[in-house]
Tab-separated table of N, CA and C in Angstrom:
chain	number	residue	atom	x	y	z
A	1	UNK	N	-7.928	48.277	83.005
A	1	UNK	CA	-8.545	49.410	83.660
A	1	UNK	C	-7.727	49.832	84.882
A	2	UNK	N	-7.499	48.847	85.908
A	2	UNK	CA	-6.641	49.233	87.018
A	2	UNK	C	-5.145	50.005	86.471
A	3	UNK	N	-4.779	49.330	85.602
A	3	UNK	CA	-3.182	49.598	84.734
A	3	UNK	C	-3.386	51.087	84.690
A	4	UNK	N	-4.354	51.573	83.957
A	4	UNK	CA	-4.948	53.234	83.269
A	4	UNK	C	-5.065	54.063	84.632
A	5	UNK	N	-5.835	53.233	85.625
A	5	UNK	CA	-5.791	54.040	86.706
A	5	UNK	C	-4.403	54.221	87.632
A	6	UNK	N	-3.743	53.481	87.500
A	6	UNK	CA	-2.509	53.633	88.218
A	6	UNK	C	-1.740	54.714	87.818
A	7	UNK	N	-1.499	54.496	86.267
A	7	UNK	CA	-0.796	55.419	85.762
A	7	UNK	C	-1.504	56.877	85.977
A	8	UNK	N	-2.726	57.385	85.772
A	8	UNK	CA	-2.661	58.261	86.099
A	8	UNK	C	-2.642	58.799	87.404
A	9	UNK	N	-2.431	58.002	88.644
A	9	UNK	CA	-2.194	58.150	89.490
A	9	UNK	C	-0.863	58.827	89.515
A	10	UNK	N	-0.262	57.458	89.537
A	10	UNK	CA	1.237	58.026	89.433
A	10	UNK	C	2.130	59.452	88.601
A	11	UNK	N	1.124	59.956	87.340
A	11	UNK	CA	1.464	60.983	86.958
A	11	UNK	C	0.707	62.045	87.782
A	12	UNK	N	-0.075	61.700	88.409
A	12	UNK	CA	-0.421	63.045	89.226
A	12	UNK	C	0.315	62.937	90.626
A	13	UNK	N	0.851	61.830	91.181
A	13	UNK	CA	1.634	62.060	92.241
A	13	UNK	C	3.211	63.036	92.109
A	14	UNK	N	3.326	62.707	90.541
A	14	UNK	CA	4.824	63.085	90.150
A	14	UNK	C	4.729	64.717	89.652
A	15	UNK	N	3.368	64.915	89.476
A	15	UNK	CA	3.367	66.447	89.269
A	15	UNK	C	2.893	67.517	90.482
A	16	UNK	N	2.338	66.628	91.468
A	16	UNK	CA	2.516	67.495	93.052
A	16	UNK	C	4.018	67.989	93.344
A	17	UNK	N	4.897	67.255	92.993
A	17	UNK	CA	6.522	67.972	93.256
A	17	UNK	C	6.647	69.072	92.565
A	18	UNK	N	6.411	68.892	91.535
A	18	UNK	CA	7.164	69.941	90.245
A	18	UNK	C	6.356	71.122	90.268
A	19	UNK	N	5.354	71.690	91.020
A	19	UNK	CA	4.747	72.658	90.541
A	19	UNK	C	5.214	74.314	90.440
A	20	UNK	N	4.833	74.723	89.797
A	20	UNK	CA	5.340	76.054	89.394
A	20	UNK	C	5.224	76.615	90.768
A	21	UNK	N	6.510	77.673	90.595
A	21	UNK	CA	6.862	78.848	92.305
A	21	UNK	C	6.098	80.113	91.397
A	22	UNK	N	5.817	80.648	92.697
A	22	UNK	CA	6.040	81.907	91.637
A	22	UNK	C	7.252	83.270	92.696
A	23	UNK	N	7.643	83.765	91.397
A	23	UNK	CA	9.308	83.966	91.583
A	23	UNK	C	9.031	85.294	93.225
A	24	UNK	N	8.085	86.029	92.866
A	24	UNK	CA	7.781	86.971	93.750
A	24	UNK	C	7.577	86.594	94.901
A	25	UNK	N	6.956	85.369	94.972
A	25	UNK	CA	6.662	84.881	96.426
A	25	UNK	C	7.557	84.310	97.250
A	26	UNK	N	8.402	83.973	95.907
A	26	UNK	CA	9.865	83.371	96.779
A	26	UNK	C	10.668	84.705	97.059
A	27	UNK	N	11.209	85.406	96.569
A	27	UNK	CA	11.657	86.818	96.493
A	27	UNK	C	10.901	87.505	97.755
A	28	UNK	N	10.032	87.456	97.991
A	28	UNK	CA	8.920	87.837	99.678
A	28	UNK	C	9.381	87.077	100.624
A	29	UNK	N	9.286	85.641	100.057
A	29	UNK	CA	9.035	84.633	101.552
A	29	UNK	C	9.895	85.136	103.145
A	30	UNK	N	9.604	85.146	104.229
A	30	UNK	CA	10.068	85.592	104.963
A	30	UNK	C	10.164	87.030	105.556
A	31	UNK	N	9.536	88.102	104.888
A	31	UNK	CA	9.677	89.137	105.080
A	31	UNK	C	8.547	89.863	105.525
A	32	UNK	N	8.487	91.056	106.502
A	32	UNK	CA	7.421	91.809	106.977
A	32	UNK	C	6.484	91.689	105.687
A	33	UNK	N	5.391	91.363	106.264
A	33	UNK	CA	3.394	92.068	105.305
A	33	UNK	C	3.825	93.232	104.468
A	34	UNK	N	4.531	94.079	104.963
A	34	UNK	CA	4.440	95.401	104.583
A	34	UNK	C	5.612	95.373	103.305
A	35	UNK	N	6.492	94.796	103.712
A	35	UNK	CA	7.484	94.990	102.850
A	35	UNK	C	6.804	93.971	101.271
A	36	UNK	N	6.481	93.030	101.537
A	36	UNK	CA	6.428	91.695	100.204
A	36	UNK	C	4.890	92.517	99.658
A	37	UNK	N	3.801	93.539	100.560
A	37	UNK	CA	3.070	94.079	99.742
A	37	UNK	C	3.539	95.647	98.829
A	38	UNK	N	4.901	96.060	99.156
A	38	UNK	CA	4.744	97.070	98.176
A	38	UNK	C	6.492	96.401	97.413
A	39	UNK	N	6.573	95.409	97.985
A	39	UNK	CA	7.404	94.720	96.815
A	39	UNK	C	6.442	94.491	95.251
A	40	UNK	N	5.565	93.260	95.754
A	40	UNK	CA	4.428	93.388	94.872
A	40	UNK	C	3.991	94.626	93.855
A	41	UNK	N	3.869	95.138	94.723
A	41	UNK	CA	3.381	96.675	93.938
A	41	UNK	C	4.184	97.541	93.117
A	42	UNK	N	5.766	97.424	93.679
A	42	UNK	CA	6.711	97.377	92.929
A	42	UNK	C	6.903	96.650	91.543
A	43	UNK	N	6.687	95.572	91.445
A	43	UNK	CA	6.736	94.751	90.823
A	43	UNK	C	5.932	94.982	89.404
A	44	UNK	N	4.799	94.854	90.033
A	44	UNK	CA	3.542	95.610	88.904
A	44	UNK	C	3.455	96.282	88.383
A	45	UNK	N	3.700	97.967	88.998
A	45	UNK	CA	4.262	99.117	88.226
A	45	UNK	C	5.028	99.336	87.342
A	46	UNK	N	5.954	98.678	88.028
A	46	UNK	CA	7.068	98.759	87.193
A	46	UNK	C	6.846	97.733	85.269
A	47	UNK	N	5.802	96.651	86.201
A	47	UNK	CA	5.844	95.800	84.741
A	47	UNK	C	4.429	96.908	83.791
A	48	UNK	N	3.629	97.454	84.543
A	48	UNK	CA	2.841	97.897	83.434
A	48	UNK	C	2.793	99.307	82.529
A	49	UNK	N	3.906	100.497	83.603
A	49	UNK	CA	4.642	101.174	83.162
A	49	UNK	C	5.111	100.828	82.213
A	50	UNK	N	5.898	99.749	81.674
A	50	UNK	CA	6.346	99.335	80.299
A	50	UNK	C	5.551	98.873	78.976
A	51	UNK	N	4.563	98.665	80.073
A	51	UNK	CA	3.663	98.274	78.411
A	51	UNK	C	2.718	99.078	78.045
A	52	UNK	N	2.964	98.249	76.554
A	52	UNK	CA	2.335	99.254	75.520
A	52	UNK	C	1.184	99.577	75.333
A	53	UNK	N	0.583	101.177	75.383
A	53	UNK	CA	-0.696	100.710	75.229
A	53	UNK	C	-1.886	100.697	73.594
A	54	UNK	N	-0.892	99.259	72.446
A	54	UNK	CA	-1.282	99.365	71.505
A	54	UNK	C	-3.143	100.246	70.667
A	55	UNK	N	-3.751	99.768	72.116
A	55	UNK	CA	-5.221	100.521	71.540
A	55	UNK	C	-6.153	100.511	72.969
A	56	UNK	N	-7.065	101.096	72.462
A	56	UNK	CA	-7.924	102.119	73.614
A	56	UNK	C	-7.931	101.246	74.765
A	57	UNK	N	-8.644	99.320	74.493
A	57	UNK	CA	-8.862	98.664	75.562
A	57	UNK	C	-7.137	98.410	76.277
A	58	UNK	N	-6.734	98.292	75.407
A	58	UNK	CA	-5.517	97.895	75.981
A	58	UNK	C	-5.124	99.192	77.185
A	59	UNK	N	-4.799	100.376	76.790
A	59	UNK	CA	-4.678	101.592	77.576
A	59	UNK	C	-5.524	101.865	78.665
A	60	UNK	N	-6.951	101.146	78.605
A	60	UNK	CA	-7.566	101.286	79.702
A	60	UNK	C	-7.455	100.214	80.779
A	61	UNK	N	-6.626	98.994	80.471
A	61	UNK	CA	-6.518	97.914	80.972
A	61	UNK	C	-5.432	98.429	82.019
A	62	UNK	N	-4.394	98.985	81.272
A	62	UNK	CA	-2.994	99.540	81.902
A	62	UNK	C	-3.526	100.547	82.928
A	63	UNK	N	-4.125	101.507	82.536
A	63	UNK	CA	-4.863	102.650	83.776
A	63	UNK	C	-5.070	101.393	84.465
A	64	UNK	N	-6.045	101.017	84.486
A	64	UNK	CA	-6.854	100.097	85.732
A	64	UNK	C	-5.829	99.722	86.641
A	65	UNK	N	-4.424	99.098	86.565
A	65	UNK	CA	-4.039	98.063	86.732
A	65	UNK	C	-3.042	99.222	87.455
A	66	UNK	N	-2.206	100.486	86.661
A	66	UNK	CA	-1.928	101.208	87.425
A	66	UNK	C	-2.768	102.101	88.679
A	67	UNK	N	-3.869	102.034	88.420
A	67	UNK	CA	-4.508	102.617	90.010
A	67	UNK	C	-4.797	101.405	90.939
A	68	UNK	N	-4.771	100.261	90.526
A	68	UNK	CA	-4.976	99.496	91.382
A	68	UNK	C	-3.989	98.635	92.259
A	69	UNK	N	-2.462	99.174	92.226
A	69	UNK	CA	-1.572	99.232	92.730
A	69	UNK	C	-1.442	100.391	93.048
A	70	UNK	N	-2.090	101.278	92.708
A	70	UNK	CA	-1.511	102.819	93.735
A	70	UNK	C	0.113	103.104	93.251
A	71	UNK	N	-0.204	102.947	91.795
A	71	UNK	CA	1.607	103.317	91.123
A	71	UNK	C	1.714	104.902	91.602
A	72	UNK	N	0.930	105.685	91.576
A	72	UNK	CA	1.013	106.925	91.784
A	72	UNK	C	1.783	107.358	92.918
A	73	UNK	N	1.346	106.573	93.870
A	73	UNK	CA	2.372	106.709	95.327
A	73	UNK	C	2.876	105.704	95.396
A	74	UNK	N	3.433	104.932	94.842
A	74	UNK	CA	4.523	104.508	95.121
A	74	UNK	C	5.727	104.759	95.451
A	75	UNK	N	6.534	105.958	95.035
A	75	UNK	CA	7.802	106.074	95.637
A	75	UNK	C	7.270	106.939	97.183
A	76	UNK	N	6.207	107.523	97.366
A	76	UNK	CA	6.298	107.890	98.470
A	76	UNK	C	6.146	106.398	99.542
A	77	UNK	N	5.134	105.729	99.424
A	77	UNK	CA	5.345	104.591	100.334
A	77	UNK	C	6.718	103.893	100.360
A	78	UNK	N	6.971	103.386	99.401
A	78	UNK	CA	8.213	102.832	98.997
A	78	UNK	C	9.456	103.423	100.196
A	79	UNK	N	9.708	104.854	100.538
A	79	UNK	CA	10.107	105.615	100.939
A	79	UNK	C	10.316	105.414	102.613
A	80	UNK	N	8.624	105.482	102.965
A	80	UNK	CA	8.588	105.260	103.931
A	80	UNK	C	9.060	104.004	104.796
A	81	UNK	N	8.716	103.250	103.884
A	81	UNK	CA	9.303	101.964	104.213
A	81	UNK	C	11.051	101.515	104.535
A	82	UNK	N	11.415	101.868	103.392
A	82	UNK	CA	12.495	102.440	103.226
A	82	UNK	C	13.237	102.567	104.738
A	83	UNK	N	12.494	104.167	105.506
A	83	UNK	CA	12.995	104.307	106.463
A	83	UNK	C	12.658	103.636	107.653
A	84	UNK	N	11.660	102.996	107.600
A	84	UNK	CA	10.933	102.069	108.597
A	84	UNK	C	12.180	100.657	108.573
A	85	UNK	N	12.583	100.507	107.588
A	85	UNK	CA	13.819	99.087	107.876
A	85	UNK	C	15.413	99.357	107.330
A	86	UNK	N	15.592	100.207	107.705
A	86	UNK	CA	16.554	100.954	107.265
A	86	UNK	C	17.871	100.351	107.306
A	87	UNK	N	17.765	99.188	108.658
A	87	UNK	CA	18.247	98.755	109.262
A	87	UNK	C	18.580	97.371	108.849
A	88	UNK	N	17.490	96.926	108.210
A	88	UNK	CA	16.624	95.741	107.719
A	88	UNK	C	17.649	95.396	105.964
A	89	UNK	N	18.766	94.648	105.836
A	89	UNK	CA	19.049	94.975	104.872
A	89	UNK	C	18.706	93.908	103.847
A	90	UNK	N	17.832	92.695	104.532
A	90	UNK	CA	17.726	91.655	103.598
A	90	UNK	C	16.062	92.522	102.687
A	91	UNK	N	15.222	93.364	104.033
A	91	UNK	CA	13.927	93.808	103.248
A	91	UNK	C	14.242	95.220	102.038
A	92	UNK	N	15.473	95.690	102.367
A	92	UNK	CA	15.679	96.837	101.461
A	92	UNK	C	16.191	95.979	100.301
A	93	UNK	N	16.991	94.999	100.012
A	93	UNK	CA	17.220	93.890	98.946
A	93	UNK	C	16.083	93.826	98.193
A	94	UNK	N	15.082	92.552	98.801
A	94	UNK	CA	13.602	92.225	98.027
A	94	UNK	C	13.041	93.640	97.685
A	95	UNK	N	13.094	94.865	98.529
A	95	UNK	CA	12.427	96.047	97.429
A	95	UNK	C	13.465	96.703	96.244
A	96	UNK	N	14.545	96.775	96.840
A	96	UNK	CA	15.869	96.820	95.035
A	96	UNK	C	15.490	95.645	93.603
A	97	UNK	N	15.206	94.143	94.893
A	97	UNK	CA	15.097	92.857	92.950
A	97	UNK	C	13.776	92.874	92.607
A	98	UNK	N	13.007	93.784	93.340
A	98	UNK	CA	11.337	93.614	92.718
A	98	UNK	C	11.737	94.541	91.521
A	99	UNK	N	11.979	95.646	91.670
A	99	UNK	CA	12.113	96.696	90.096
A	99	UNK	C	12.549	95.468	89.302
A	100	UNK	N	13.129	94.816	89.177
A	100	UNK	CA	13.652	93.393	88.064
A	100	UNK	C	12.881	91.910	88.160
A	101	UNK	N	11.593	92.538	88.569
A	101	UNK	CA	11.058	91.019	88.682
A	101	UNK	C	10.569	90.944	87.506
């Protein structure tokens, strides 16, 4: 019994290291609120813009998901931002590799 408990000890100590990143957050880390939230949003658009919308639920899933990122204005925020770090060339980067996240 102790043996059973160890081991799963030990496999749960060894899977606190390994846990999944997620790629966006690393791609953010460090950067203005403003910028890693319309990175994000970037991100999204761009991924649901691509998909398909095989049938009705599916198409209404995609609406949803596009208003709830505000894909609609996106290049205007995007924009603004833009000129708000203009300067800023590591935050104009993370908003160029979000379109490829």
């Amino acid at each position: 019994m102790l043996r059973s408990l160890l081991s799963i000890y030990f496999v749960f100590l060894a899977s606190i290291g390994h846990a999944e990143t997620n790629p966006l957050t690393d791609l953010t880390r460090g950067q203005p609120k403003d910028v890693a939230a319309i990175a994000e949003r970037i991100a999204m658009c761009t991924h649901f813009a691509g998909e398909e919308p095989y049938d009705a639920a599916r198409q209404k899933e995609i609406a949803f998901s596009m208003k709830k990122y505000g894909c609609d204005r996106l290049d205007t925020d995007e924009a603004v931002l833009r000129k708000r770090y203009k300067d800023n060339h590591s935050a104009l980067a993370v908003l160029q590799k979000a379109y490829n996240w």
